[in-house]
């Protein structure tokens, strides 16, 4: 099999500079401006590589839109208000959110300026097309990162965004902590994972991870923590709240969660970089701590299924199904079930809310249910 153009370029770089971190590999594989996965592909849906919650059921984006609208009322209904989405994919969540808001909370929909934080110009075009078709006349702007987005009160949504940001992997070997890196294999050609002893200080591991037994792999994602701190600082500074949904554990733990997916199948993480999606589990304990340290009020994490049920997913499904042919109704129900069922996405995916400390508890996060 011929290597991808990106695999060749990565190998050249390694020959020049030595093995690169898993984080650098992930950043190149997903975001390389010429050959990166998100630069060159449209990964979503049955014909693509994977399916995300907003693409499974419109109910997902609709409930998030209403969540944002209710939080906005609790903020004192500022106008204008930004609805910022990090990594909006095809723009489906945003379009569904605005549809629901337009019907149920029209004052909120009218106050909203849409803000997409997206690095891929291909996906920016896709988002523009979705929003122009479904919400012609909506105000939309695109920005490279959250820091570049205009200030002011905001609702911030990030679904399956953090899992695409790079992670470092560390391995506890007999000789101490090593960083897992991507180098050249013994055949002198292909890419291979190698564990390189760390010069100087070991990574700053939380106490629970520092005592991991020999052979353990731990993942640290400074890029994710930086984004979460930025979100937290933003809602504290300008007012508002954020909803982060992704997959990963409630508590920090050891384990290799880096995974590669192409055409709905798991692949080797080094297989066909640029043509394969790479993600790893989001450590919800670590991001919740980072947000709290930056001054935000933190709610959750809750299982995705719990949040969606509390927000009324089943009621919305019943309304949508009314008067539909049995086949169509069954399809709608299967979508919602997949999002909520603990054996599907309902438990592996978690929702974390961050808010300005003066705001009421966001919808669905009240411990009383
Ligand atoms: C897994 S997709 C999720 C898409 C969408 N949220 C959904 O649920 O369908 C990740 C999204 O984040 C974008 N993205 C990845 N890394 C990014 C970065 N560093 N900055 C901004 N956007 C990024 C991708 O282009 C894509 O739109």
mmCIF file of C-alpha atoms and ligand atoms in Angstrom:
data_model
loop_
_atom_site.group_PDB
_atom_site.id
_atom_site.type_symbol
_atom_site.label_atom_id
_atom_site.label_comp_id
_atom_site.label_asym_id
_atom_site.label_seq_id
_atom_site.Cartn_x
_atom_site.Cartn_y
_atom_site.Cartn_z
ATOM 1 C CA UNK A 1 0.000 0.000 0.000
ATOM 2 C CA UNK A 2 1.332 3.420 -0.874
ATOM 3 C CA UNK A 3 1.595 5.811 2.069
ATOM 4 C CA UNK A 4 -0.581 8.929 2.072
ATOM 5 C CA UNK A 5 1.125 12.201 1.039
ATOM 6 C CA UNK A 6 0.861 13.299 4.673
ATOM 7 C CA UNK A 7 2.494 10.061 5.924
ATOM 8 C CA UNK A 8 5.410 10.769 3.572
ATOM 9 C CA UNK A 9 5.769 14.314 4.796
ATOM 10 C CA UNK A 10 5.587 13.237 8.445
ATOM 11 C CA UNK A 11 8.278 10.605 7.808
ATOM 12 C CA UNK A 12 10.502 13.242 6.177
ATOM 13 C CA UNK A 13 10.068 15.523 9.152
ATOM 14 C CA UNK A 14 10.933 12.697 11.573
ATOM 15 C CA UNK A 15 14.086 11.899 9.578
ATOM 16 C CA UNK A 16 15.075 15.558 9.853
ATOM 17 C CA UNK A 17 14.019 16.343 13.426
ATOM 18 C CA UNK A 18 13.589 13.028 15.224
ATOM 19 C CA UNK A 19 10.411 11.388 16.544
ATOM 20 C CA UNK A 20 7.449 13.711 17.128
ATOM 21 C CA UNK A 21 4.960 13.614 20.004
ATOM 22 C CA UNK A 22 1.607 11.871 19.597
ATOM 23 C CA UNK A 23 0.097 15.347 20.056
ATOM 24 C CA UNK A 24 2.055 16.780 17.115
ATOM 25 C CA UNK A 25 1.141 13.738 15.031
ATOM 26 C CA UNK A 26 -2.544 14.194 15.871
ATOM 27 C CA UNK A 27 -2.438 17.921 15.097
ATOM 28 C CA UNK A 28 -0.844 17.226 11.682
ATOM 29 C CA UNK A 29 -3.103 14.288 10.851
ATOM 30 C CA UNK A 30 -6.252 16.314 11.561
ATOM 31 C CA UNK A 31 -5.287 19.891 10.854
ATOM 32 C CA UNK A 32 -2.423 20.025 8.346
ATOM 33 C CA UNK A 33 -3.389 22.959 6.081
ATOM 34 C CA UNK A 34 -2.748 20.934 2.935
ATOM 35 C CA UNK A 35 -3.332 17.270 3.739
ATOM 36 C CA UNK A 36 -5.061 17.204 7.144
ATOM 37 C CA UNK A 37 -8.184 15.133 7.697
ATOM 38 C CA UNK A 38 -10.497 18.073 8.418
ATOM 39 C CA UNK A 39 -8.860 20.117 5.658
ATOM 40 C CA UNK A 40 -9.526 17.553 2.959
ATOM 41 C CA UNK A 41 -12.578 15.544 3.946
ATOM 42 C CA UNK A 42 -16.182 15.699 4.794
ATOM 43 C CA UNK A 43 -16.179 12.940 7.389
ATOM 44 C CA UNK A 44 -19.800 12.889 8.545
ATOM 45 C CA UNK A 45 -22.604 10.460 7.816
ATOM 46 C CA UNK A 46 -23.178 7.018 6.406
ATOM 47 C CA UNK A 47 -21.004 7.707 3.353
ATOM 48 C CA UNK A 48 -18.233 9.216 5.500
ATOM 49 C CA UNK A 49 -16.242 7.942 8.449
ATOM 50 C CA UNK A 50 -18.383 8.551 11.526
ATOM 51 C CA UNK A 51 -21.711 9.963 12.681
ATOM 52 C CA UNK A 52 -22.138 12.603 15.389
ATOM 53 C CA UNK A 53 -25.164 13.274 17.607
ATOM 54 C CA UNK A 54 -26.598 16.221 15.612
ATOM 55 C CA UNK A 55 -26.444 14.081 12.467
ATOM 56 C CA UNK A 56 -28.284 11.233 14.235
ATOM 57 C CA UNK A 57 -31.294 13.223 15.394
ATOM 58 C CA UNK A 58 -32.562 16.778 15.004
ATOM 59 C CA UNK A 59 -33.726 16.511 18.617
ATOM 60 C CA UNK A 60 -30.119 16.931 19.783
ATOM 61 C CA UNK A 61 -29.613 20.393 18.284
ATOM 62 C CA UNK A 62 -33.170 21.458 19.065
ATOM 63 C CA UNK A 63 -32.808 20.725 22.790
ATOM 64 C CA UNK A 64 -29.442 22.478 22.874
ATOM 65 C CA UNK A 65 -31.021 25.506 21.197
ATOM 66 C CA UNK A 66 -33.698 25.630 23.885
ATOM 67 C CA UNK A 67 -31.077 25.097 26.603
ATOM 68 C CA UNK A 68 -29.276 28.172 25.266
ATOM 69 C CA UNK A 69 -32.513 30.161 25.142
ATOM 70 C CA UNK A 70 -33.431 29.370 28.744
ATOM 71 C CA UNK A 71 -29.915 30.250 29.942
ATOM 72 C CA UNK A 72 -30.227 33.503 27.971
ATOM 73 C CA UNK A 73 -33.446 34.359 29.839
ATOM 74 C CA UNK A 74 -31.555 33.739 33.100
ATOM 75 C CA UNK A 75 -28.872 36.173 31.881
ATOM 76 C CA UNK A 76 -31.516 38.898 31.643
ATOM 77 C CA UNK A 77 -32.120 38.419 27.911
ATOM 78 C CA UNK A 78 -29.233 40.557 26.568
ATOM 79 C CA UNK A 79 -29.471 41.579 22.915
ATOM 80 C CA UNK A 80 -27.473 40.975 20.892
ATOM 81 C CA UNK A 81 -26.125 37.683 22.221
ATOM 82 C CA UNK A 82 -23.615 35.427 20.476
ATOM 83 C CA UNK A 83 -24.341 31.754 19.915
ATOM 84 C CA UNK A 84 -20.838 30.433 19.466
ATOM 85 C CA UNK A 85 -20.178 26.894 18.329
ATOM 86 C CA UNK A 86 -16.703 25.390 18.411
ATOM 87 C CA UNK A 87 -16.151 23.005 15.495
ATOM 88 C CA UNK A 88 -19.657 23.135 13.981
ATOM 89 C CA UNK A 89 -19.068 20.288 11.500
ATOM 90 C CA UNK A 90 -21.800 20.536 8.885
ATOM 91 C CA UNK A 91 -23.685 23.240 10.773
ATOM 92 C CA UNK A 92 -26.518 20.859 11.601
ATOM 93 C CA UNK A 93 -26.582 21.447 15.360
ATOM 94 C CA UNK A 94 -26.631 25.210 14.888
ATOM 95 C CA UNK A 95 -29.416 25.039 12.296
ATOM 96 C CA UNK A 96 -31.552 22.751 14.478
ATOM 97 C CA UNK A 97 -30.881 24.945 17.532
ATOM 98 C CA UNK A 98 -32.059 28.037 15.639
ATOM 99 C CA UNK A 99 -35.152 26.256 14.301
ATOM 100 C CA UNK A 100 -36.269 25.290 17.811
ATOM 101 C CA UNK A 101 -35.389 28.701 19.227
ATOM 102 C CA UNK A 102 -37.320 30.415 16.440
ATOM 103 C CA UNK A 103 -40.456 28.444 17.288
ATOM 104 C CA UNK A 104 -40.300 28.364 21.075
ATOM 105 C CA UNK A 105 -38.245 31.414 22.065
ATOM 106 C CA UNK A 106 -38.464 33.843 19.135
ATOM 107 C CA UNK A 107 -37.046 36.750 21.147
ATOM 108 C CA UNK A 108 -33.911 34.711 21.751
ATOM 109 C CA UNK A 109 -33.645 33.695 18.090
ATOM 110 C CA UNK A 110 -34.002 37.339 17.078
ATOM 111 C CA UNK A 111 -31.232 38.427 19.460
ATOM 112 C CA UNK A 112 -28.734 35.805 18.306
ATOM 113 C CA UNK A 113 -25.658 36.431 16.190
ATOM 114 C CA UNK A 114 -24.179 33.093 15.106
ATOM 115 C CA UNK A 115 -20.452 32.592 15.521
ATOM 116 C CA UNK A 116 -18.632 29.575 14.113
ATOM 117 C CA UNK A 117 -15.152 28.737 15.362
ATOM 118 C CA UNK A 118 -13.791 26.545 12.606
ATOM 119 C CA UNK A 119 -10.330 26.009 11.134
ATOM 120 C CA UNK A 120 -11.318 23.979 8.064
ATOM 121 C CA UNK A 121 -12.282 26.185 5.115
ATOM 122 C CA UNK A 122 -14.047 23.248 3.499
ATOM 123 C CA UNK A 123 -16.276 22.799 6.556
ATOM 124 C CA UNK A 124 -16.783 26.582 6.789
ATOM 125 C CA UNK A 125 -18.312 26.459 3.313
ATOM 126 C CA UNK A 126 -20.464 23.552 4.351
ATOM 127 C CA UNK A 127 -21.677 25.392 7.469
ATOM 128 C CA UNK A 128 -22.434 28.491 5.390
ATOM 129 C CA UNK A 129 -24.494 26.407 2.947
ATOM 130 C CA UNK A 130 -26.489 24.702 5.732
ATOM 131 C CA UNK A 131 -27.245 27.959 7.525
ATOM 132 C CA UNK A 132 -28.070 29.881 4.334
ATOM 133 C CA UNK A 133 -30.522 27.149 3.304
ATOM 134 C CA UNK A 134 -32.244 26.811 6.649
ATOM 135 C CA UNK A 135 -31.892 30.276 8.168
ATOM 136 C CA UNK A 136 -31.497 32.763 5.357
ATOM 137 C CA UNK A 137 -30.761 36.180 6.751
ATOM 138 C CA UNK A 138 -29.141 34.891 9.960
ATOM 139 C CA UNK A 139 -26.028 36.810 10.954
ATOM 140 C CA UNK A 140 -23.058 34.407 10.857
ATOM 141 C CA UNK A 141 -19.321 34.983 11.204
ATOM 142 C CA UNK A 142 -16.376 32.566 11.201
ATOM 143 C CA UNK A 143 -13.244 32.715 13.320
ATOM 144 C CA UNK A 144 -10.073 30.664 13.720
ATOM 145 C CA UNK A 145 -10.363 30.367 17.478
ATOM 146 C CA UNK A 146 -12.480 31.542 20.378
ATOM 147 C CA UNK A 147 -10.057 34.343 21.262
ATOM 148 C CA UNK A 148 -10.641 35.845 17.791
ATOM 149 C CA UNK A 149 -14.444 35.802 18.162
ATOM 150 C CA UNK A 150 -16.127 39.125 19.020
ATOM 151 C CA UNK A 151 -16.725 39.813 22.741
ATOM 152 C CA UNK A 152 -20.006 40.240 24.603
ATOM 153 C CA UNK A 153 -22.463 37.879 26.289
ATOM 154 C CA UNK A 154 -22.449 34.426 24.726
ATOM 155 C CA UNK A 155 -23.790 30.915 24.750
ATOM 156 C CA UNK A 156 -20.996 28.560 23.741
ATOM 157 C CA UNK A 157 -21.536 25.030 22.472
ATOM 158 C CA UNK A 158 -18.859 22.417 21.772
ATOM 159 C CA UNK A 159 -19.999 18.957 20.682
ATOM 160 C CA UNK A 160 -17.280 16.445 19.821
ATOM 161 C CA UNK A 161 -14.792 19.282 19.546
ATOM 162 C CA UNK A 162 -12.344 18.668 22.379
ATOM 163 C CA UNK A 163 -11.837 15.011 21.413
ATOM 164 C CA UNK A 164 -10.213 16.199 18.172
ATOM 165 C CA UNK A 165 -7.643 18.394 19.933
ATOM 166 C CA UNK A 166 -4.207 16.813 20.424
ATOM 167 C CA UNK A 167 -3.164 14.667 23.397
ATOM 168 C CA UNK A 168 0.257 13.660 24.631
ATOM 169 C CA UNK A 169 0.763 10.094 25.788
ATOM 170 C CA UNK A 170 3.164 9.078 28.557
ATOM 171 C CA UNK A 171 4.143 5.553 29.420
ATOM 172 C CA UNK A 172 5.457 4.402 32.762
ATOM 173 C CA UNK A 173 8.293 2.054 31.867
ATOM 174 C CA UNK A 174 10.721 0.124 34.077
ATOM 175 C CA UNK A 175 13.121 3.035 33.689
ATOM 176 C CA UNK A 176 10.567 5.720 34.586
ATOM 177 C CA UNK A 177 8.244 7.910 32.543
ATOM 178 C CA UNK A 178 8.651 7.963 28.761
ATOM 179 C CA UNK A 179 6.788 10.025 26.188
ATOM 180 C CA UNK A 180 5.186 7.994 23.438
ATOM 181 C CA UNK A 181 6.305 9.405 20.112
ATOM 182 C CA UNK A 182 5.894 8.694 16.443
ATOM 183 C CA UNK A 183 9.124 7.625 14.778
ATOM 184 C CA UNK A 184 10.262 5.488 11.850
ATOM 185 C CA UNK A 185 9.787 1.719 12.176
ATOM 186 C CA UNK A 186 12.512 -0.905 11.917
ATOM 187 C CA UNK A 187 11.771 -1.311 8.191
ATOM 188 C CA UNK A 188 13.202 2.203 7.796
ATOM 189 C CA UNK A 189 10.033 3.421 6.106
ATOM 190 C CA UNK A 190 6.720 3.140 7.949
ATOM 191 C CA UNK A 191 5.678 5.140 10.997
ATOM 192 C CA UNK A 192 5.917 3.435 14.390
ATOM 193 C CA UNK A 193 5.150 4.308 18.009
ATOM 194 C CA UNK A 194 8.214 4.460 20.211
ATOM 195 C CA UNK A 195 8.612 5.313 23.872
ATOM 196 C CA UNK A 196 11.312 7.884 24.467
ATOM 197 C CA UNK A 197 12.666 8.496 27.969
ATOM 198 C CA UNK A 198 11.830 12.004 29.135
ATOM 199 C CA UNK A 199 14.778 14.321 29.660
ATOM 200 C CA UNK A 200 14.515 16.314 32.821
ATOM 201 C CA UNK A 201 11.273 16.704 34.698
ATOM 202 C CA UNK A 202 8.489 14.163 34.112
ATOM 203 C CA UNK A 203 5.145 15.544 32.911
ATOM 204 C CA UNK A 204 3.093 17.333 35.538
ATOM 205 C CA UNK A 205 0.671 14.514 36.272
ATOM 206 C CA UNK A 206 -2.252 14.840 38.668
ATOM 207 C CA UNK A 207 -1.478 12.884 41.863
ATOM 208 C CA UNK A 208 -3.852 10.074 40.947
ATOM 209 C CA UNK A 209 -2.037 9.458 37.673
ATOM 210 C CA UNK A 210 1.502 9.966 38.949
ATOM 211 C CA UNK A 211 1.222 6.746 40.950
ATOM 212 C CA UNK A 212 -0.009 4.669 37.985
ATOM 213 C CA UNK A 213 1.568 1.208 37.919
ATOM 214 C CA UNK A 214 4.350 0.268 35.545
ATOM 215 C CA UNK A 215 3.132 -0.224 31.992
ATOM 216 C CA UNK A 216 0.386 2.399 32.371
ATOM 217 C CA UNK A 217 -0.273 4.931 29.679
ATOM 218 C CA UNK A 218 -1.587 8.330 30.661
ATOM 219 C CA UNK A 219 -2.841 11.085 28.397
ATOM 220 C CA UNK A 220 -2.485 14.819 28.949
ATOM 221 C CA UNK A 221 -4.169 17.332 26.695
ATOM 222 C CA UNK A 222 -2.840 20.841 27.345
ATOM 223 C CA UNK A 223 -4.553 22.086 24.153
ATOM 224 C CA UNK A 224 -7.945 20.999 25.495
ATOM 225 C CA UNK A 225 -7.347 22.558 28.893
ATOM 226 C CA UNK A 226 -6.312 25.801 27.173
ATOM 227 C CA UNK A 227 -9.599 25.915 25.210
ATOM 228 C CA UNK A 228 -11.645 25.146 28.321
ATOM 229 C CA UNK A 229 -9.834 27.887 30.276
ATOM 230 C CA UNK A 230 -10.547 30.292 27.419
ATOM 231 C CA UNK A 231 -14.253 29.351 27.455
ATOM 232 C CA UNK A 232 -14.408 29.745 31.241
ATOM 233 C CA UNK A 233 -12.636 33.113 31.195
ATOM 234 C CA UNK A 234 -14.957 34.294 28.446
ATOM 235 C CA UNK A 235 -18.224 33.465 30.255
ATOM 236 C CA UNK A 236 -16.871 34.973 33.474
ATOM 237 C CA UNK A 237 -15.683 38.151 31.718
ATOM 238 C CA UNK A 238 -18.568 38.799 29.307
ATOM 239 C CA UNK A 239 -21.438 36.797 30.813
ATOM 240 C CA UNK A 240 -22.990 33.616 29.532
ATOM 241 C CA UNK A 241 -22.579 29.883 29.707
ATOM 242 C CA UNK A 242 -21.138 26.968 27.779
ATOM 243 C CA UNK A 243 -22.240 23.416 27.116
ATOM 244 C CA UNK A 244 -19.486 20.922 26.370
ATOM 245 C CA UNK A 245 -20.502 17.464 25.180
ATOM 246 C CA UNK A 246 -18.005 14.793 24.332
ATOM 247 C CA UNK A 247 -17.044 11.252 25.111
ATOM 248 C CA UNK A 248 -14.777 10.265 27.947
ATOM 249 C CA UNK A 249 -14.691 9.259 31.600
ATOM 250 C CA UNK A 250 -16.065 11.156 34.611
ATOM 251 C CA UNK A 251 -12.728 10.872 36.419
ATOM 252 C CA UNK A 252 -9.107 10.999 35.289
ATOM 253 C CA UNK A 253 -7.578 7.576 34.878
ATOM 254 C CA UNK A 254 -4.772 5.775 33.098
ATOM 255 C CA UNK A 255 -5.381 4.210 29.696
ATOM 256 C CA UNK A 256 -4.683 4.585 26.001
ATOM 257 C CA UNK A 257 -7.834 6.042 24.440
ATOM 258 C CA UNK A 258 -6.371 7.290 21.162
ATOM 259 C CA UNK A 259 -8.436 5.857 18.356
ATOM 260 C CA UNK A 260 -8.516 6.029 14.597
ATOM 261 C CA UNK A 261 -11.701 5.591 12.571
ATOM 262 C CA UNK A 262 -12.198 5.372 8.830
ATOM 263 C CA UNK A 263 -15.422 4.314 7.136
ATOM 264 C CA UNK A 264 -17.020 3.505 10.502
ATOM 265 C CA UNK A 265 -14.227 1.045 11.405
ATOM 266 C CA UNK A 266 -11.377 1.241 13.870
ATOM 267 C CA UNK A 267 -7.926 1.447 12.297
ATOM 268 C CA UNK A 268 -4.379 1.526 13.575
ATOM 269 C CA UNK A 269 -3.685 5.077 14.824
ATOM 270 C CA UNK A 270 -0.779 5.396 12.376
ATOM 271 C CA UNK A 271 -2.774 4.119 9.419
ATOM 272 C CA UNK A 272 -3.260 6.568 6.515
ATOM 273 C CA UNK A 273 -2.834 9.905 8.324
ATOM 274 C CA UNK A 274 -4.930 12.617 6.684
ATOM 275 C CA UNK A 275 -7.518 10.079 5.562
ATOM 276 C CA UNK A 276 -8.407 8.783 9.015
ATOM 277 C CA UNK A 277 -10.116 10.459 11.954
ATOM 278 C CA UNK A 278 -8.184 10.532 15.218
ATOM 279 C CA UNK A 279 -9.697 11.256 18.620
ATOM 280 C CA UNK A 280 -9.150 10.440 22.238
ATOM 281 C CA UNK A 281 -11.368 10.456 25.293
ATOM 282 C CA UNK A 282 -11.913 13.768 27.024
ATOM 283 C CA UNK A 283 -10.911 13.718 30.695
ATOM 284 C CA UNK A 284 -13.960 15.428 32.229
ATOM 285 C CA UNK A 285 -12.403 15.702 35.668
ATOM 286 C CA UNK A 286 -9.425 17.562 34.235
ATOM 287 C CA UNK A 287 -11.533 19.977 32.180
ATOM 288 C CA UNK A 288 -13.970 20.609 35.046
ATOM 289 C CA UNK A 289 -11.020 21.462 37.333
ATOM 290 C CA UNK A 290 -9.520 23.772 34.698
ATOM 291 C CA UNK A 291 -12.842 25.600 34.249
ATOM 292 C CA UNK A 292 -13.364 25.989 38.006
ATOM 293 C CA UNK A 293 -9.811 27.278 38.440
ATOM 294 C CA UNK A 294 -10.556 29.905 35.774
ATOM 295 C CA UNK A 295 -13.519 31.145 37.831
ATOM 296 C CA UNK A 296 -16.519 29.563 36.105
ATOM 297 C CA UNK A 297 -19.356 27.840 37.935
ATOM 298 C CA UNK A 298 -19.206 24.205 36.824
ATOM 299 C CA UNK A 299 -22.206 21.855 36.498
ATOM 300 C CA UNK A 300 -21.948 18.156 35.799
ATOM 301 C CA UNK A 301 -20.594 16.213 34.088
ATOM 302 C CA UNK A 302 -23.848 14.357 33.488
ATOM 303 C CA UNK A 303 -24.341 11.407 31.171
ATOM 304 C CA UNK A 304 -25.601 12.734 27.833
ATOM 305 C CA UNK A 305 -28.676 10.514 28.120
ATOM 306 C CA UNK A 306 -29.595 12.023 31.492
ATOM 307 C CA UNK A 307 -29.293 15.578 30.203
ATOM 308 C CA UNK A 308 -31.293 14.916 27.036
ATOM 309 C CA UNK A 309 -34.065 13.136 28.943
ATOM 310 C CA UNK A 310 -34.276 15.970 31.459
ATOM 311 C CA UNK A 311 -34.471 18.475 28.619
ATOM 312 C CA UNK A 312 -37.446 16.617 27.174
ATOM 313 C CA UNK A 313 -36.056 14.392 24.401
ATOM 314 C CA UNK A 314 -38.864 11.863 24.755
ATOM 315 C CA UNK A 315 -41.609 14.497 24.666
ATOM 316 C CA UNK A 316 -40.028 16.078 21.604
ATOM 317 C CA UNK A 317 -39.847 12.659 19.952
ATOM 318 C CA UNK A 318 -43.534 12.065 20.662
ATOM 319 C CA UNK A 319 -44.470 15.412 19.096
ATOM 320 C CA UNK A 320 -42.295 14.796 16.045
ATOM 321 C CA UNK A 321 -43.679 11.295 15.559
ATOM 322 C CA UNK A 322 -47.325 12.335 15.611
ATOM 323 C CA UNK A 323 -48.983 11.669 12.275
ATOM 324 C CA UNK A 324 -45.857 10.111 10.725
ATOM 325 C CA UNK A 325 -45.832 6.833 8.841
ATOM 326 C CA UNK A 326 -44.737 3.947 11.117
ATOM 327 C CA UNK A 327 -41.400 3.573 9.308
ATOM 328 C CA UNK A 328 -40.531 7.254 9.694
ATOM 329 C CA UNK A 329 -41.622 7.272 13.339
ATOM 330 C CA UNK A 330 -39.487 4.197 14.060
ATOM 331 C CA UNK A 331 -36.484 5.907 12.466
ATOM 332 C CA UNK A 332 -36.955 9.011 14.603
ATOM 333 C CA UNK A 333 -37.275 6.859 17.724
ATOM 334 C CA UNK A 334 -34.144 4.871 16.853
ATOM 335 C CA UNK A 335 -32.158 8.117 16.535
ATOM 336 C CA UNK A 336 -33.269 9.456 19.906
ATOM 337 C CA UNK A 337 -32.731 6.062 21.523
ATOM 338 C CA UNK A 338 -29.159 5.961 20.215
ATOM 339 C CA UNK A 339 -28.412 9.332 21.828
ATOM 340 C CA UNK A 340 -29.974 8.390 25.179
ATOM 341 C CA UNK A 341 -29.455 4.660 25.632
ATOM 342 C CA UNK A 342 -26.614 3.969 28.098
ATOM 343 C CA UNK A 343 -25.517 1.080 25.871
ATOM 344 C CA UNK A 344 -25.210 3.435 22.879
ATOM 345 C CA UNK A 345 -24.131 7.089 23.344
ATOM 346 C CA UNK A 346 -26.135 7.888 26.471
ATOM 347 C CA UNK A 347 -23.496 7.090 29.056
ATOM 348 C CA UNK A 348 -20.119 7.240 27.290
ATOM 349 C CA UNK A 349 -20.897 10.808 26.241
ATOM 350 C CA UNK A 350 -20.970 13.405 29.009
ATOM 351 C CA UNK A 351 -22.237 16.947 29.249
ATOM 352 C CA UNK A 352 -20.502 19.647 31.274
ATOM 353 C CA UNK A 353 -21.863 23.154 31.721
ATOM 354 C CA UNK A 354 -19.779 26.211 32.617
ATOM 355 C CA UNK A 355 -21.433 29.450 33.577
ATOM 356 C CA UNK A 356 -20.913 32.917 34.928
ATOM 357 C CA UNK A 357 -21.122 32.424 38.716
ATOM 358 C CA UNK A 358 -24.148 34.752 39.052
ATOM 359 C CA UNK A 359 -26.355 32.662 36.735
ATOM 360 C CA UNK A 360 -28.984 30.178 37.885
ATOM 361 C CA UNK A 361 -28.295 26.443 37.479
ATOM 362 C CA UNK A 362 -28.595 25.722 33.758
ATOM 363 C CA UNK A 363 -31.525 23.567 32.573
ATOM 364 C CA UNK A 364 -31.033 19.848 33.150
ATOM 365 C CA UNK A 365 -28.151 20.285 35.615
ATOM 366 C CA UNK A 366 -30.223 20.691 38.755
ATOM 367 C CA UNK A 367 -29.202 17.818 41.070
ATOM 368 C CA UNK A 368 -32.887 17.387 41.994
ATOM 369 C CA UNK A 369 -33.515 16.538 38.342
HETATM 370 C C1 LIG B 1 -15.777 15.689 15.165
HETATM 371 S S1 LIG B 1 -16.171 17.178 14.326
HETATM 372 C C2 LIG B 1 -17.617 17.614 15.220
HETATM 373 C C3 LIG B 1 -18.564 18.403 14.401
HETATM 374 C C4 LIG B 1 -19.865 18.845 15.044
HETATM 375 N N1 LIG B 1 -19.678 19.518 16.306
HETATM 376 C C5 LIG B 1 -20.814 17.674 15.189
HETATM 377 O O1 LIG B 1 -21.137 17.348 16.321
HETATM 378 O O2 LIG B 1 -21.218 17.112 14.180
HETATM 379 C C6 LIG B 1 -14.927 18.331 14.851
HETATM 380 C C7 LIG B 1 -15.099 19.733 14.305
HETATM 381 O O3 LIG B 1 -14.107 20.592 14.861
HETATM 382 C C8 LIG B 1 -13.365 21.248 13.835
HETATM 383 N N2 LIG B 1 -12.015 21.451 14.371
HETATM 384 C C9 LIG B 1 -11.102 20.497 14.655
HETATM 385 N N3 LIG B 1 -10.009 21.052 15.227
HETATM 386 C C10 LIG B 1 -10.264 22.373 15.330
HETATM 387 C C11 LIG B 1 -9.542 23.477 15.875
HETATM 388 N N4 LIG B 1 -8.343 23.321 16.406
HETATM 389 N N5 LIG B 1 -10.127 24.692 15.826
HETATM 390 C C12 LIG B 1 -11.359 24.863 15.288
HETATM 391 N N6 LIG B 1 -12.086 23.858 14.759
HETATM 392 C C13 LIG B 1 -11.543 22.626 14.777
HETATM 393 C C14 LIG B 1 -13.475 20.305 12.675
HETATM 394 O O4 LIG B 1 -13.164 20.904 11.452
HETATM 395 C C15 LIG B 1 -14.933 19.871 12.799
HETATM 396 O O5 LIG B 1 -15.814 20.866 12.349
#
